[in-house]
PDB file of C-alpha atoms in Angstrom:
ATOM      1  CA  UNK H 825     -13.043  12.488  11.568  1.00 67.00           C
ATOM      2  CA  UNK H 826      -9.913  12.933   9.460  1.00 75.00           C
ATOM      3  CA  UNK H 827      -9.323  10.646   6.562  1.00 93.00           C
ATOM      4  CA  UNK H 828      -9.167  10.112   2.816  1.00 96.00           C
ATOM      5  CA  UNK H 829     -12.229   9.994   0.628  1.00 96.00           C
ATOM      6  CA  UNK H 830     -12.093   8.309  -2.743  1.00 97.00           C
ATOM      7  CA  UNK H 831     -14.940   8.501  -5.200  1.00 95.00           C
ATOM      8  CA  UNK H 832     -16.595   6.848  -6.888  1.00 95.00           C
ATOM      9  CA  UNK H 833     -16.338   3.400  -5.323  1.00 95.00           C
ATOM     10  CA  UNK H 834     -17.073   1.743  -8.673  1.00 96.00           C
ATOM     11  CA  UNK H 835     -16.439   3.233 -12.117  1.00 94.00           C
ATOM     12  CA  UNK H 836     -17.076   1.906 -15.591  1.00 92.00           C
ATOM     13  CA  UNK H 837     -15.215   3.200 -18.610  1.00 89.00           C
ATOM     14  CA  UNK H 838     -15.899   2.701 -22.248  1.00 90.00           C
ATOM     15  CA  UNK H 839     -13.066   2.125 -24.670  1.00 86.00           C
ATOM     16  CA  UNK H 840     -11.385   5.394 -25.638  1.00 86.00           C
ATOM     17  CA  UNK H 841     -12.779   7.406 -22.740  1.00 91.00           C
ATOM     18  CA  UNK H 842     -10.889   9.409 -20.169  1.00 94.00           C
ATOM     19  CA  UNK H 843     -12.101   9.063 -16.591  1.00 95.00           C
ATOM     20  CA  UNK H 844     -11.095  10.904 -13.429  1.00 96.00           C
ATOM     21  CA  UNK H 845     -10.846   9.351  -9.982  1.00 97.00           C
ATOM     22  CA  UNK H 846     -11.244  11.675  -7.030  1.00 98.00           C
ATOM     23  CA  UNK H 847      -9.097  11.670  -3.880  1.00 98.00           C
ATOM     24  CA  UNK H 848      -9.623  14.168  -1.066  1.00 98.00           C
ATOM     25  CA  UNK H 849      -7.929  14.266   2.345  1.00 97.00           C
ATOM     26  CA  UNK H 850      -8.546  16.402   5.425  1.00 96.00           C
ATOM     27  CA  UNK H 851      -5.491  15.236   7.355  1.00 94.00           C
ATOM     28  CA  UNK H 852      -3.340  18.221   6.353  1.00 94.00           C
ATOM     29  CA  UNK H 853      -0.828  15.783   4.895  1.00 93.00           C
ATOM     30  CA  UNK H 854       1.724  17.195   2.464  1.00 92.00           C
ATOM     31  CA  UNK H 855       2.267  14.068   0.374  1.00 93.00           C
ATOM     32  CA  UNK H 856      -0.284  12.134  -1.636  1.00 95.00           C
ATOM     33  CA  UNK H 857       0.027   8.989  -3.734  1.00 95.00           C
ATOM     34  CA  UNK H 858      -1.843   6.907  -6.282  1.00 97.00           C
ATOM     35  CA  UNK H 859      -1.388   3.140  -6.422  1.00 97.00           C
ATOM     36  CA  UNK H 860      -2.777   0.542  -8.775  1.00 97.00           C
ATOM     37  CA  UNK H 861      -3.587  -3.000  -7.658  1.00 97.00           C
ATOM     38  CA  UNK H 862      -4.332  -5.877 -10.027  1.00 95.00           C
ATOM     39  CA  UNK H 863      -6.078  -9.031  -8.754  1.00 89.00           C
ATOM     40  CA  UNK H 864      -3.880 -11.039  -6.394  1.00 84.00           C
ATOM     41  CA  UNK H 865      -1.030  -8.574  -6.769  1.00 87.00           C
ATOM     42  CA  UNK H 866       0.720  -5.949  -4.714  1.00 91.00           C
ATOM     43  CA  UNK H 867       0.362  -2.196  -5.088  1.00 95.00           C
ATOM     44  CA  UNK H 868       2.308  -0.372  -7.760  1.00 95.00           C
ATOM     45  CA  UNK H 869       2.953   3.367  -7.605  1.00 94.00           C
ATOM     46  CA  UNK H 870       1.471   5.478 -10.400  1.00 96.00           C
ATOM     47  CA  UNK H 871       2.161   9.068  -9.312  1.00 96.00           C
ATOM     48  CA  UNK H 872       2.978  10.903  -6.131  1.00 95.00           C
ATOM     49  CA  UNK H 873       3.068  14.496  -4.982  1.00 95.00           C
ATOM     50  CA  UNK H 874       5.016  15.907  -2.071  1.00 92.00           C
ATOM     51  CA  UNK H 875       3.783  19.501  -2.309  1.00 93.00           C
ATOM     52  CA  UNK H 876       1.108  21.491  -4.087  1.00 95.00           C
ATOM     53  CA  UNK H 877       1.721  22.092  -7.801  1.00 96.00           C
ATOM     54  CA  UNK H 878       4.403  19.414  -7.940  1.00 95.00           C
ATOM     55  CA  UNK H 879       4.231  15.690  -8.668  1.00 95.00           C
ATOM     56  CA  UNK H 880       6.483  12.871  -9.830  1.00 94.00           C
ATOM     57  CA  UNK H 881       5.963   9.761 -11.918  1.00 95.00           C
ATOM     58  CA  UNK H 882       5.974   6.444 -10.193  1.00 93.00           C
ATOM     59  CA  UNK H 883       6.721   3.048 -11.692  1.00 92.00           C
ATOM     60  CA  UNK H 884       3.702   2.802 -14.015  1.00 95.00           C
ATOM     61  CA  UNK H 885       2.767   6.387 -14.963  1.00 96.00           C
ATOM     62  CA  UNK H 886       2.137   5.782 -18.670  1.00 96.00           C
ATOM     63  CA  UNK H 887      -1.495   6.413 -19.602  1.00 96.00           C
ATOM     64  CA  UNK H 888      -2.237   8.343 -16.406  1.00 97.00           C
ATOM     65  CA  UNK H 889      -2.167  12.019 -15.448  1.00 97.00           C
ATOM     66  CA  UNK H 890      -2.573  13.891 -12.158  1.00 98.00           C
ATOM     67  CA  UNK H 891      -2.843  17.414 -10.792  1.00 97.00           C
ATOM     68  CA  UNK H 892      -2.220  18.888  -7.365  1.00 97.00           C
ATOM     69  CA  UNK H 893      -3.781  22.338  -7.317  1.00 97.00           C
ATOM     70  CA  UNK H 894      -4.853  22.089  -3.683  1.00 97.00           C
ATOM     71  CA  UNK H 895      -3.232  20.389  -0.731  1.00 97.00           C
ATOM     72  CA  UNK H 896      -6.409  18.428  -0.031  1.00 97.00           C
ATOM     73  CA  UNK H 897      -6.972  17.054  -3.513  1.00 98.00           C
ATOM     74  CA  UNK H 898      -5.040  14.747  -5.854  1.00 98.00           C
ATOM     75  CA  UNK H 899      -7.258  13.570  -8.740  1.00 98.00           C
ATOM     76  CA  UNK H 900      -6.083  10.839 -11.109  1.00 98.00           C
ATOM     77  CA  UNK H 901      -7.123  10.773 -14.767  1.00 97.00           C
ATOM     78  CA  UNK H 902      -6.996   7.463 -16.582  1.00 96.00           C
ATOM     79  CA  UNK H 903      -6.568   8.385 -20.223  1.00 94.00           C
ATOM     80  CA  UNK H 904      -7.419   6.445 -23.359  1.00 89.00           C
ATOM     81  CA  UNK H 905      -3.689   5.773 -23.713  1.00 88.00           C
ATOM     82  CA  UNK H 906      -3.881   3.370 -20.788  1.00 89.00           C
ATOM     83  CA  UNK H 907      -4.583   0.119 -22.613  1.00 87.00           C
ATOM     84  CA  UNK H 908      -5.432  -2.042 -19.622  1.00 91.00           C
ATOM     85  CA  UNK H 909      -7.039   0.224 -17.035  1.00 92.00           C
ATOM     86  CA  UNK H 910      -9.226  -2.364 -15.293  1.00 95.00           C
ATOM     87  CA  UNK H 911      -7.858  -2.446 -11.738  1.00 96.00           C
ATOM     88  CA  UNK H 912      -8.356  -1.323  -8.150  1.00 97.00           C
ATOM     89  CA  UNK H 913      -6.980   2.160  -7.481  1.00 98.00           C
ATOM     90  CA  UNK H 914      -5.892   3.291  -4.044  1.00 97.00           C
ATOM     91  CA  UNK H 915      -5.050   6.811  -2.940  1.00 97.00           C
ATOM     92  CA  UNK H 916      -2.891   7.468   0.110  1.00 95.00           C
ATOM     93  CA  UNK H 917      -1.423  10.398   1.993  1.00 94.00           C
ATOM     94  CA  UNK H 918       1.389  10.879   4.472  1.00 92.00           C
ATOM     95  CA  UNK H 919       3.125  13.503   6.548  1.00 84.00           C
ATOM     96  CA  UNK H 920       6.877  13.145   6.244  1.00 73.00           C
ATOM     97  CA  UNK H 921       6.647   9.475   5.407  1.00 67.00           C
ATOM     98  CA  UNK H 922       6.080   8.515   9.022  1.00 68.00           C
ATOM     99  CA  UNK H 923       2.601   7.155   8.572  1.00 81.00           C
ATOM    100  CA  UNK H 924       0.367   6.484   5.627  1.00 91.00           C
ATOM    101  CA  UNK H 925      -3.398   6.696   5.417  1.00 93.00           C
ATOM    102  CA  UNK H 926      -5.221   4.958   2.582  1.00 95.00           C
ATOM    103  CA  UNK H 927      -8.597   5.611   1.045  1.00 96.00           C
ATOM    104  CA  UNK H 928     -11.132   2.856   0.491  1.00 95.00           C
ATOM    105  CA  UNK H 929     -10.335   2.582  -3.203  1.00 97.00           C
ATOM    106  CA  UNK H 930     -12.024   2.864  -6.604  1.00 97.00           C
ATOM    107  CA  UNK H 931     -12.658  -0.209  -8.703  1.00 96.00           C
ATOM    108  CA  UNK H 932     -12.401   0.701 -12.383  1.00 96.00           C
ATOM    109  CA  UNK H 933     -13.746  -1.604 -15.075  1.00 94.00           C
ATOM    110  CA  UNK H 934     -13.574  -1.190 -18.831  1.00 89.00           C
ATOM    111  CA  UNK H 935     -16.821  -2.155 -20.561  1.00 86.00           C
TER     112      UNK H 935
ATOM    113  CA  UNK A   7      16.032   1.054  -5.363  1.00 80.00           C
ATOM    114  CA  UNK A   8      14.063  -0.860  -2.795  1.00 87.00           C
ATOM    115  CA  UNK A   9      12.544  -4.289  -3.285  1.00 93.00           C
ATOM    116  CA  UNK A  10      10.220  -6.341  -1.091  1.00 96.00           C
ATOM    117  CA  UNK A  11       9.799 -10.102  -1.497  1.00 97.00           C
ATOM    118  CA  UNK A  12       6.973 -12.115   0.027  1.00 97.00           C
ATOM    119  CA  UNK A  13       7.469 -15.763  -0.897  1.00 96.00           C
ATOM    120  CA  UNK A  14       4.237 -17.202   0.483  1.00 96.00           C
ATOM    121  CA  UNK A  15       1.342 -16.615  -1.945  1.00 94.00           C
ATOM    122  CA  UNK A  16      -1.095 -18.308   0.434  1.00 95.00           C
ATOM    123  CA  UNK A  17      -1.173 -19.721   3.947  1.00 96.00           C
ATOM    124  CA  UNK A  18      -3.767 -21.790   5.780  1.00 97.00           C
ATOM    125  CA  UNK A  19      -3.759 -21.819   9.573  1.00 96.00           C
ATOM    126  CA  UNK A  20      -6.019 -23.252  12.252  1.00 97.00           C
ATOM    127  CA  UNK A  21      -7.795 -20.756  14.474  1.00 97.00           C
ATOM    128  CA  UNK A  22      -5.884 -19.870  17.679  1.00 97.00           C
ATOM    129  CA  UNK A  23      -2.546 -20.923  16.216  1.00 97.00           C
ATOM    130  CA  UNK A  24       0.290 -18.458  15.730  1.00 97.00           C
ATOM    131  CA  UNK A  25       1.302 -17.626  12.173  1.00 97.00           C
ATOM    132  CA  UNK A  26       4.429 -16.104  10.666  1.00 98.00           C
ATOM    133  CA  UNK A  27       4.289 -14.241   7.360  1.00 98.00           C
ATOM    134  CA  UNK A  28       7.643 -13.872   5.642  1.00 98.00           C
ATOM    135  CA  UNK A  29       9.102 -10.675   4.226  1.00 98.00           C
ATOM    136  CA  UNK A  30      12.589 -10.014   2.939  1.00 98.00           C
ATOM    137  CA  UNK A  31      13.790  -6.720   1.598  1.00 97.00           C
ATOM    138  CA  UNK A  32      16.616  -5.289  -0.405  1.00 95.00           C
ATOM    139  CA  UNK A  33      17.972  -1.782  -0.057  1.00 92.00           C
ATOM    140  CA  UNK A  34      21.260   0.064  -0.009  1.00 89.00           C
ATOM    141  CA  UNK A  35      19.892   2.667   2.420  1.00 88.00           C
ATOM    142  CA  UNK A  36      21.057   2.628   6.020  1.00 89.00           C
ATOM    143  CA  UNK A  37      17.881   4.347   7.217  1.00 89.00           C
ATOM    144  CA  UNK A  38      14.538   2.906   6.197  1.00 91.00           C
ATOM    145  CA  UNK A  39      11.129   1.937   7.515  1.00 93.00           C
ATOM    146  CA  UNK A  40       9.205  -1.311   7.214  1.00 95.00           C
ATOM    147  CA  UNK A  41       5.428  -1.571   7.348  1.00 96.00           C
ATOM    148  CA  UNK A  42       2.833  -4.314   7.396  1.00 97.00           C
ATOM    149  CA  UNK A  43      -0.699  -3.792   6.115  1.00 97.00           C
ATOM    150  CA  UNK A  44      -3.800  -5.983   6.160  1.00 97.00           C
ATOM    151  CA  UNK A  45      -6.209  -5.860   3.230  1.00 96.00           C
ATOM    152  CA  UNK A  46      -9.600  -7.553   3.782  1.00 96.00           C
ATOM    153  CA  UNK A  47     -11.870  -8.367   0.874  1.00 93.00           C
ATOM    154  CA  UNK A  48     -13.364  -4.861   1.063  1.00 92.00           C
ATOM    155  CA  UNK A  49     -10.076  -3.520  -0.294  1.00 93.00           C
ATOM    156  CA  UNK A  50      -9.124  -1.036   2.391  1.00 92.00           C
ATOM    157  CA  UNK A  51      -5.523  -1.036   3.608  1.00 94.00           C
ATOM    158  CA  UNK A  52      -5.261  -1.361   7.382  1.00 94.00           C
ATOM    159  CA  UNK A  53      -1.947  -0.408   9.001  1.00 94.00           C
ATOM    160  CA  UNK A  54      -0.707  -3.069  11.419  1.00 96.00           C
ATOM    161  CA  UNK A  55       2.838  -2.369  12.531  1.00 96.00           C
ATOM    162  CA  UNK A  56       5.976  -0.336  11.777  1.00 94.00           C
ATOM    163  CA  UNK A  57       9.700  -1.014  12.323  1.00 95.00           C
ATOM    164  CA  UNK A  58      12.412   1.557  11.819  1.00 93.00           C
ATOM    165  CA  UNK A  59      15.813   0.339  10.729  1.00 92.00           C
ATOM    166  CA  UNK A  60      17.469   1.847  13.789  1.00 92.00           C
ATOM    167  CA  UNK A  61      14.927   0.514  16.279  1.00 90.00           C
ATOM    168  CA  UNK A  62      16.757  -1.845  18.595  1.00 87.00           C
ATOM    169  CA  UNK A  63      13.698  -3.712  19.742  1.00 94.00           C
ATOM    170  CA  UNK A  64      11.215  -5.586  17.625  1.00 95.00           C
ATOM    171  CA  UNK A  65       7.951  -3.711  17.190  1.00 95.00           C
ATOM    172  CA  UNK A  66       4.791  -5.059  18.816  1.00 95.00           C
ATOM    173  CA  UNK A  67       1.150  -3.994  18.516  1.00 95.00           C
ATOM    174  CA  UNK A  68      -1.290  -6.164  20.397  1.00 96.00           C
ATOM    175  CA  UNK A  69      -1.340  -9.598  18.729  1.00 97.00           C
ATOM    176  CA  UNK A  70       1.079  -8.433  16.036  1.00 98.00           C
ATOM    177  CA  UNK A  71       4.838  -8.461  16.347  1.00 97.00           C
ATOM    178  CA  UNK A  72       7.571  -7.925  13.827  1.00 97.00           C
ATOM    179  CA  UNK A  73      10.550 -10.272  13.850  1.00 97.00           C
ATOM    180  CA  UNK A  74      13.205  -7.885  12.536  1.00 96.00           C
ATOM    181  CA  UNK A  75      16.521  -9.456  11.537  1.00 96.00           C
ATOM    182  CA  UNK A  76      18.525  -6.644  10.012  1.00 94.00           C
ATOM    183  CA  UNK A  77      21.557  -8.665   8.961  1.00 94.00           C
ATOM    184  CA  UNK A  78      19.319 -11.082   7.074  1.00 96.00           C
ATOM    185  CA  UNK A  79      17.162  -8.232   5.746  1.00 96.00           C
ATOM    186  CA  UNK A  80      14.041  -9.889   6.962  1.00 97.00           C
ATOM    187  CA  UNK A  81      10.955  -8.418   8.642  1.00 98.00           C
ATOM    188  CA  UNK A  82       8.510 -11.224   9.318  1.00 98.00           C
ATOM    189  CA  UNK A  83       5.075 -10.534  10.777  1.00 98.00           C
ATOM    190  CA  UNK A  84       3.958 -12.780  13.620  1.00 98.00           C
ATOM    191  CA  UNK A  85       0.285 -12.980  14.528  1.00 98.00           C
ATOM    192  CA  UNK A  86      -0.375 -14.695  17.823  1.00 95.00           C
ATOM    193  CA  UNK A  87      -3.600 -16.558  18.599  1.00 95.00           C
ATOM    194  CA  UNK A  88      -5.063 -16.169  15.126  1.00 96.00           C
ATOM    195  CA  UNK A  89      -8.756 -15.357  14.714  1.00 97.00           C
ATOM    196  CA  UNK A  90     -11.201 -15.939  11.871  1.00 97.00           C
ATOM    197  CA  UNK A  91     -11.205 -12.187  11.247  1.00 97.00           C
ATOM    198  CA  UNK A  92      -7.487 -12.331  10.438  1.00 98.00           C
ATOM    199  CA  UNK A  93      -8.289 -13.913   7.066  1.00 98.00           C
ATOM    200  CA  UNK A  94      -7.112 -11.327   4.508  1.00 97.00           C
ATOM    201  CA  UNK A  95      -4.241 -10.319   2.241  1.00 97.00           C
ATOM    202  CA  UNK A  96      -1.149  -9.114   4.074  1.00 98.00           C
ATOM    203  CA  UNK A  97       1.403  -6.785   2.528  1.00 97.00           C
ATOM    204  CA  UNK A  98       4.904  -5.918   3.597  1.00 97.00           C
ATOM    205  CA  UNK A  99       6.098  -2.482   2.480  1.00 96.00           C
ATOM    206  CA  UNK A 100       9.214  -0.360   2.732  1.00 94.00           C
ATOM    207  CA  UNK A 101      10.096   3.303   2.696  1.00 91.00           C
ATOM    208  CA  UNK A 102      13.668   4.195   1.850  1.00 78.00           C
ATOM    209  CA  UNK A 103      15.791   7.021   3.229  1.00 71.00           C
ATOM    210  CA  UNK A 104      14.778  10.400   1.872  1.00 65.00           C
ATOM    211  CA  UNK A 105      11.882   8.866  -0.021  1.00 66.00           C
ATOM    212  CA  UNK A 106       8.304   9.109   1.084  1.00 73.00           C
ATOM    213  CA  UNK A 107       6.836   6.554  -1.282  1.00 84.00           C
ATOM    214  CA  UNK A 108       6.098   3.029  -0.136  1.00 91.00           C
ATOM    215  CA  UNK A 109       7.238  -0.011  -2.103  1.00 93.00           C
ATOM    216  CA  UNK A 110       5.049  -3.091  -1.628  1.00 95.00           C
ATOM    217  CA  UNK A 111       5.569  -6.819  -1.855  1.00 96.00           C
ATOM    218  CA  UNK A 112       3.220  -9.141  -3.748  1.00 96.00           C
ATOM    219  CA  UNK A 113       1.297 -10.060  -0.638  1.00 96.00           C
ATOM    220  CA  UNK A 114       0.318 -13.250   1.218  1.00 97.00           C
ATOM    221  CA  UNK A 115      -3.269 -14.438   1.383  1.00 97.00           C
ATOM    222  CA  UNK A 116      -3.898 -15.761   4.884  1.00 98.00           C
ATOM    223  CA  UNK A 117      -6.862 -18.032   5.552  1.00 98.00           C
ATOM    224  CA  UNK A 118      -7.808 -18.942   9.110  1.00 97.00           C
ATOM    225  CA  UNK A 119      -9.741 -22.201   9.398  1.00 96.00           C
ATOM    226  CA  UNK A 120     -12.175 -22.814  12.277  1.00 95.00           C
TER     227      UNK A 120
END
């Protein structure tokens, strides 16, 4: 079955550490996105990529980095510069903006 | 820039009643798309319904319908005959012309009481 796989489901980060969240899709979608969700809040766009080797900052890109070396993969790195990284992170993909498929999310906690 | 406003942080409804979740939007684009998603406690985002700005009829998908009032820039979700399993967060989202990214509202937490 086609879909988006996010891993891990839960992730714990120590202060000052970089961590990478994985997002893989087998839908052959061109565009991929990373959103952050804080408790009781809506989704805010971190980064998005419309084609391989190209990506754009969203509304809250500071402290995050991404790469898009393959069409199927769009990993997100939460760097030590992100001062409040505890949140739920959702990856999504789309083909031409006509429909969006979301992964099941990664819950990141700073310990 | 696009903006989505959901003014109802929480709603409580009796099972089998119909419920309307409000969504207003702001955009200068003539062509845009409006989406509704359901997010249960597990966190996954479940697509419910889509309305294009040029669609003349209101979208319907089973028990879900979208009350699209373009002049008022409103896109309310109507759920008929609510069920206990409808309890979740509901998000309205918008995609502007030429943009593929979705902009989300703050969400409404819907609770269905037996």
